[in-house]
mmCIF file of C-alpha atoms in Angstrom:
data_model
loop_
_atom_site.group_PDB
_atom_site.id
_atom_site.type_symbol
_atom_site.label_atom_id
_atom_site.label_comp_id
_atom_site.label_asym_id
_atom_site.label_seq_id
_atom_site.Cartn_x
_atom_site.Cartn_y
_atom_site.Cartn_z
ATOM 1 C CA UNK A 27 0.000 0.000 0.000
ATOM 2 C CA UNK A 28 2.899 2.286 0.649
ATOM 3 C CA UNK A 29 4.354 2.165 -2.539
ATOM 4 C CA UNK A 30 0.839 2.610 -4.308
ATOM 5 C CA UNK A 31 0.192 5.699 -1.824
ATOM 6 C CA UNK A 32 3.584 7.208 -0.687
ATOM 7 C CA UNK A 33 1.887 10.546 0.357
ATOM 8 C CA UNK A 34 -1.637 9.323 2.206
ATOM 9 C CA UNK A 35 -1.711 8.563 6.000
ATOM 10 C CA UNK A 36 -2.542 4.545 6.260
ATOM 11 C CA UNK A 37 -4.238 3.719 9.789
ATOM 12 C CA UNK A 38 -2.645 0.702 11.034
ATOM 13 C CA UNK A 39 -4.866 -1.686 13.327
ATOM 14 C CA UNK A 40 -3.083 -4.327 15.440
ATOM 15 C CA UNK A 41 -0.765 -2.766 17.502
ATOM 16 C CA UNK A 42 -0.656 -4.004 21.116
ATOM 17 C CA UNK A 43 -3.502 -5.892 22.125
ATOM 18 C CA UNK A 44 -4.172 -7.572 18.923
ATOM 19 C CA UNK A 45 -0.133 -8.405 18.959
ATOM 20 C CA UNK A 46 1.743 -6.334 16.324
ATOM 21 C CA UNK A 47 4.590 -4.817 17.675
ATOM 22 C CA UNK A 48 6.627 -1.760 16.049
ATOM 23 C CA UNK A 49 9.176 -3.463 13.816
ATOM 24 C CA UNK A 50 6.481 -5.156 12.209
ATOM 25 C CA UNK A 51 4.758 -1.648 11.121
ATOM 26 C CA UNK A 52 7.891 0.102 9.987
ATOM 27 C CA UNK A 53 6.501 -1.072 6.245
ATOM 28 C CA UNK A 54 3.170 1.130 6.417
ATOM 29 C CA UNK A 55 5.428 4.470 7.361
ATOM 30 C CA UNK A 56 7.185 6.519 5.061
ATOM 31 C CA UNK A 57 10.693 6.847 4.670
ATOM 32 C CA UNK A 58 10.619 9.820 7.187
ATOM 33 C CA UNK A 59 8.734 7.971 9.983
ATOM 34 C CA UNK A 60 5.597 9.802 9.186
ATOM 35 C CA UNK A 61 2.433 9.045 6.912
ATOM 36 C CA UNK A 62 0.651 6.571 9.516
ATOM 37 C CA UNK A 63 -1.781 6.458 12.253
ATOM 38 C CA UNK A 64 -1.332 3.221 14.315
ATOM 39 C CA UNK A 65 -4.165 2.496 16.528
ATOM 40 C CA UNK A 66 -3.896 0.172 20.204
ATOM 41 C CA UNK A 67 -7.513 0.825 21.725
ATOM 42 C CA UNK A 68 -7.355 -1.709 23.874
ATOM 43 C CA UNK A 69 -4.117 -1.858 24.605
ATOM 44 C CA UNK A 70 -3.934 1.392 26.056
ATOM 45 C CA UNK A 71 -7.835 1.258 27.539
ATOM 46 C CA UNK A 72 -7.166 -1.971 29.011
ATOM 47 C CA UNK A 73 -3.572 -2.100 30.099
ATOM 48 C CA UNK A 74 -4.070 -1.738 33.998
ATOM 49 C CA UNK A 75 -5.324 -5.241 33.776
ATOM 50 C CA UNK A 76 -2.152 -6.521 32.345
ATOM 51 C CA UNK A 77 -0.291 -4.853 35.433
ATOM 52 C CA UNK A 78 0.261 -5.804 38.958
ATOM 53 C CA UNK A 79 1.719 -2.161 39.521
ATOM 54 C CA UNK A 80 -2.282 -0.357 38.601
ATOM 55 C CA UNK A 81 -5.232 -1.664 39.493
ATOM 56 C CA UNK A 82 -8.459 -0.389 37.934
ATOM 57 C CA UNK A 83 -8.721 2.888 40.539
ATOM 58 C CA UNK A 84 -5.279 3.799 38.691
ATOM 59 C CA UNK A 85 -6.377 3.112 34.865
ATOM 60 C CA UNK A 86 -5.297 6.423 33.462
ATOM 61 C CA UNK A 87 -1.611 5.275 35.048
ATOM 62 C CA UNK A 88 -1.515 2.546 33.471
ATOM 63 C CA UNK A 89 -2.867 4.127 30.167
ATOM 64 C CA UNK A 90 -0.321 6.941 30.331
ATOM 65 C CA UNK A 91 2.289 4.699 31.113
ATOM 66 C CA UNK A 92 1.033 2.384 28.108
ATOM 67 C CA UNK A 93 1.425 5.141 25.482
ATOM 68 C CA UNK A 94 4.729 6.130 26.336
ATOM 69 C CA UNK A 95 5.877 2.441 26.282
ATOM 70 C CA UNK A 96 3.912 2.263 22.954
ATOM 71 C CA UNK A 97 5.686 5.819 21.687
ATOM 72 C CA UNK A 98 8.679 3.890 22.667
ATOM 73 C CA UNK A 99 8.376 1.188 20.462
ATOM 74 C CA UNK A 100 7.203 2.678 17.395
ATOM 75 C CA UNK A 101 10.832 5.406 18.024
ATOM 76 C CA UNK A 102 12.972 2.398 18.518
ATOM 77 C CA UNK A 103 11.528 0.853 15.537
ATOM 78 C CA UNK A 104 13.172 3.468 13.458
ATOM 79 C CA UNK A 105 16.613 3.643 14.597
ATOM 80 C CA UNK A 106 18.997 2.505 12.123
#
């Protein structure tokens, strides 16, 4: 799809919850790390119950803390 559409943004599905990590969505990104919206609903709604550290009282925590481990991933995914 990139190839097809090098300048449209491609939402990407799949990422946490569902598995997909970010060195397996490096493909749907452009060359400059941009042109791609991944989605992780409920991996970032839902990650206090993969934690022993949050419990559901401290779901935003564990959401924050989720996104920045998420942010993370995709960043290191691009390092060369």
């Amino acid at each position: 799809m990139r190839k097809l559409m090098p300048k449209n943004y491609i939402l990407v599905p799949g990422y946490g919850a569902q598995g997909g990590q970010g060195k397996d969505l490096a493909p749907f990104f452009n060359e400059d790390g941009l042109g791609a919206i991944v989605n992780s609903s409920r991996g970032i709604i839902c990650a206090y119950k993969k934690s022993d550290v949050y419990g559901p009282e401290n779901f935003g925590d564990a959401s924050r803390q989720a996104v920045l481990d998420m942010r993370e991933d995709l960043k290191n995914a691009f390092v060369k």
